[in-house]
């Protein structure tokens, strides 16, 4: 994934692209567990796993759209 992100940018902007990629990945690692625990505590495991499934489908659809635009 990192190589894909780096190849999207021009040579002069690769550092900015990789910095933003690292930043968003780190934010997900910080927010994800706390948000998941909060949803589990307030709504239960069924809602948590359905939410994860829906989020996965949305992300998959986004990657499919990106793939079609780049090929």
PDB file of C-alpha atoms in Angstrom:
ATOM      1  CA  UNK A   1       0.000   0.000   0.000  1.00  0.00           C
ATOM      2  CA  UNK A   2       2.811   2.405   0.816  1.00  0.00           C
ATOM      3  CA  UNK A   3       4.391   1.917  -2.622  1.00  0.00           C
ATOM      4  CA  UNK A   4       1.019   2.526  -4.283  1.00  0.00           C
ATOM      5  CA  UNK A   5       0.619   5.805  -2.374  1.00  0.00           C
ATOM      6  CA  UNK A   6       4.182   6.876  -3.187  1.00  0.00           C
ATOM      7  CA  UNK A   7       3.664   6.141  -6.892  1.00  0.00           C
ATOM      8  CA  UNK A   8       0.573   8.366  -7.018  1.00  0.00           C
ATOM      9  CA  UNK A   9       2.591  11.469  -6.217  1.00  0.00           C
ATOM     10  CA  UNK A  10       5.160  13.353  -8.231  1.00  0.00           C
ATOM     11  CA  UNK A  11       8.691  13.065  -6.909  1.00  0.00           C
ATOM     12  CA  UNK A  12       8.485  16.506  -5.312  1.00  0.00           C
ATOM     13  CA  UNK A  13       5.349  15.561  -3.333  1.00  0.00           C
ATOM     14  CA  UNK A  14       6.118  11.981  -2.275  1.00  0.00           C
ATOM     15  CA  UNK A  15       7.123  13.053   1.217  1.00  0.00           C
ATOM     16  CA  UNK A  16       3.825  14.911   1.695  1.00  0.00           C
ATOM     17  CA  UNK A  17       1.812  11.938   0.443  1.00  0.00           C
ATOM     18  CA  UNK A  18       3.670   9.490   2.685  1.00  0.00           C
ATOM     19  CA  UNK A  19       3.365  11.835   5.653  1.00  0.00           C
ATOM     20  CA  UNK A  20      -0.408  12.089   5.204  1.00  0.00           C
ATOM     21  CA  UNK A  21      -0.654   8.323   4.712  1.00  0.00           C
ATOM     22  CA  UNK A  22       1.240   7.711   7.961  1.00  0.00           C
ATOM     23  CA  UNK A  23      -0.844  10.333   9.770  1.00  0.00           C
ATOM     24  CA  UNK A  24      -4.197   8.852   8.719  1.00  0.00           C
ATOM     25  CA  UNK A  25      -3.021   5.325   9.543  1.00  0.00           C
ATOM     26  CA  UNK A  26      -1.907   6.474  13.008  1.00  0.00           C
ATOM     27  CA  UNK A  27      -5.209   8.282  13.631  1.00  0.00           C
ATOM     28  CA  UNK A  28      -7.068   5.073  12.798  1.00  0.00           C
ATOM     29  CA  UNK A  29      -4.910   3.138  15.285  1.00  0.00           C
ATOM     30  CA  UNK A  30      -5.611   5.715  18.010  1.00  0.00           C
ATOM     31  CA  UNK A  31      -9.354   6.250  17.436  1.00  0.00           C
ATOM     32  CA  UNK A  32     -10.400   2.755  16.306  1.00  0.00           C
ATOM     33  CA  UNK A  33     -10.012   0.788  19.546  1.00  0.00           C
ATOM     34  CA  UNK A  34     -11.647   3.463  21.701  1.00  0.00           C
ATOM     35  CA  UNK A  35     -14.529   3.938  19.294  1.00  0.00           C
ATOM     36  CA  UNK A  36     -15.015   0.179  18.993  1.00  0.00           C
ATOM     37  CA  UNK A  37     -15.051  -0.214  22.770  1.00  0.00           C
ATOM     38  CA  UNK A  38     -17.555   2.639  23.102  1.00  0.00           C
ATOM     39  CA  UNK A  39     -19.898   1.122  20.495  1.00  0.00           C
ATOM     40  CA  UNK A  40     -19.573  -2.299  22.148  1.00  0.00           C
ATOM     41  CA  UNK A  41     -20.335  -0.846  25.572  1.00  0.00           C
ATOM     42  CA  UNK A  42     -23.323   1.263  24.485  1.00  0.00           C
ATOM     43  CA  UNK A  43     -24.893  -0.833  21.713  1.00  0.00           C
ATOM     44  CA  UNK A  44     -23.510  -4.358  22.101  1.00  0.00           C
ATOM     45  CA  UNK A  45     -21.460  -6.718  19.973  1.00  0.00           C
ATOM     46  CA  UNK A  46     -24.056  -7.252  17.230  1.00  0.00           C
ATOM     47  CA  UNK A  47     -24.188  -3.547  16.310  1.00  0.00           C
ATOM     48  CA  UNK A  48     -20.398  -3.348  16.512  1.00  0.00           C
ATOM     49  CA  UNK A  49     -19.887  -6.201  14.038  1.00  0.00           C
ATOM     50  CA  UNK A  50     -22.624  -4.996  11.686  1.00  0.00           C
ATOM     51  CA  UNK A  51     -21.020  -1.559  11.760  1.00  0.00           C
ATOM     52  CA  UNK A  52     -17.615  -3.052  10.990  1.00  0.00           C
ATOM     53  CA  UNK A  53     -19.160  -5.018   8.118  1.00  0.00           C
ATOM     54  CA  UNK A  54     -20.850  -1.943   6.639  1.00  0.00           C
ATOM     55  CA  UNK A  55     -17.651   0.053   7.005  1.00  0.00           C
ATOM     56  CA  UNK A  56     -15.744  -2.714   5.244  1.00  0.00           C
ATOM     57  CA  UNK A  57     -18.210  -2.703   2.345  1.00  0.00           C
ATOM     58  CA  UNK A  58     -17.913   1.075   2.013  1.00  0.00           C
ATOM     59  CA  UNK A  59     -14.116   0.888   2.000  1.00  0.00           C
ATOM     60  CA  UNK A  60     -14.185  -1.961  -0.531  1.00  0.00           C
ATOM     61  CA  UNK A  61     -16.465   0.085  -2.798  1.00  0.00           C
ATOM     62  CA  UNK A  62     -14.123   3.047  -2.512  1.00  0.00           C
ATOM     63  CA  UNK A  63     -11.139   0.927  -3.514  1.00  0.00           C
ATOM     64  CA  UNK A  64     -13.096  -0.431  -6.486  1.00  0.00           C
ATOM     65  CA  UNK A  65     -13.882   3.106  -7.645  1.00  0.00           C
ATOM     66  CA  UNK A  66     -10.237   4.141  -7.270  1.00  0.00           C
ATOM     67  CA  UNK A  67      -9.104   1.034  -9.165  1.00  0.00           C
ATOM     68  CA  UNK A  68     -11.480   1.745 -12.064  1.00  0.00           C
ATOM     69  CA  UNK A  69     -10.340   5.373 -12.299  1.00  0.00           C
ATOM     70  CA  UNK A  70      -6.654   4.410 -12.333  1.00  0.00           C
ATOM     71  CA  UNK A  71      -6.918   1.644 -14.926  1.00  0.00           C
TER      72      UNK A  71
END
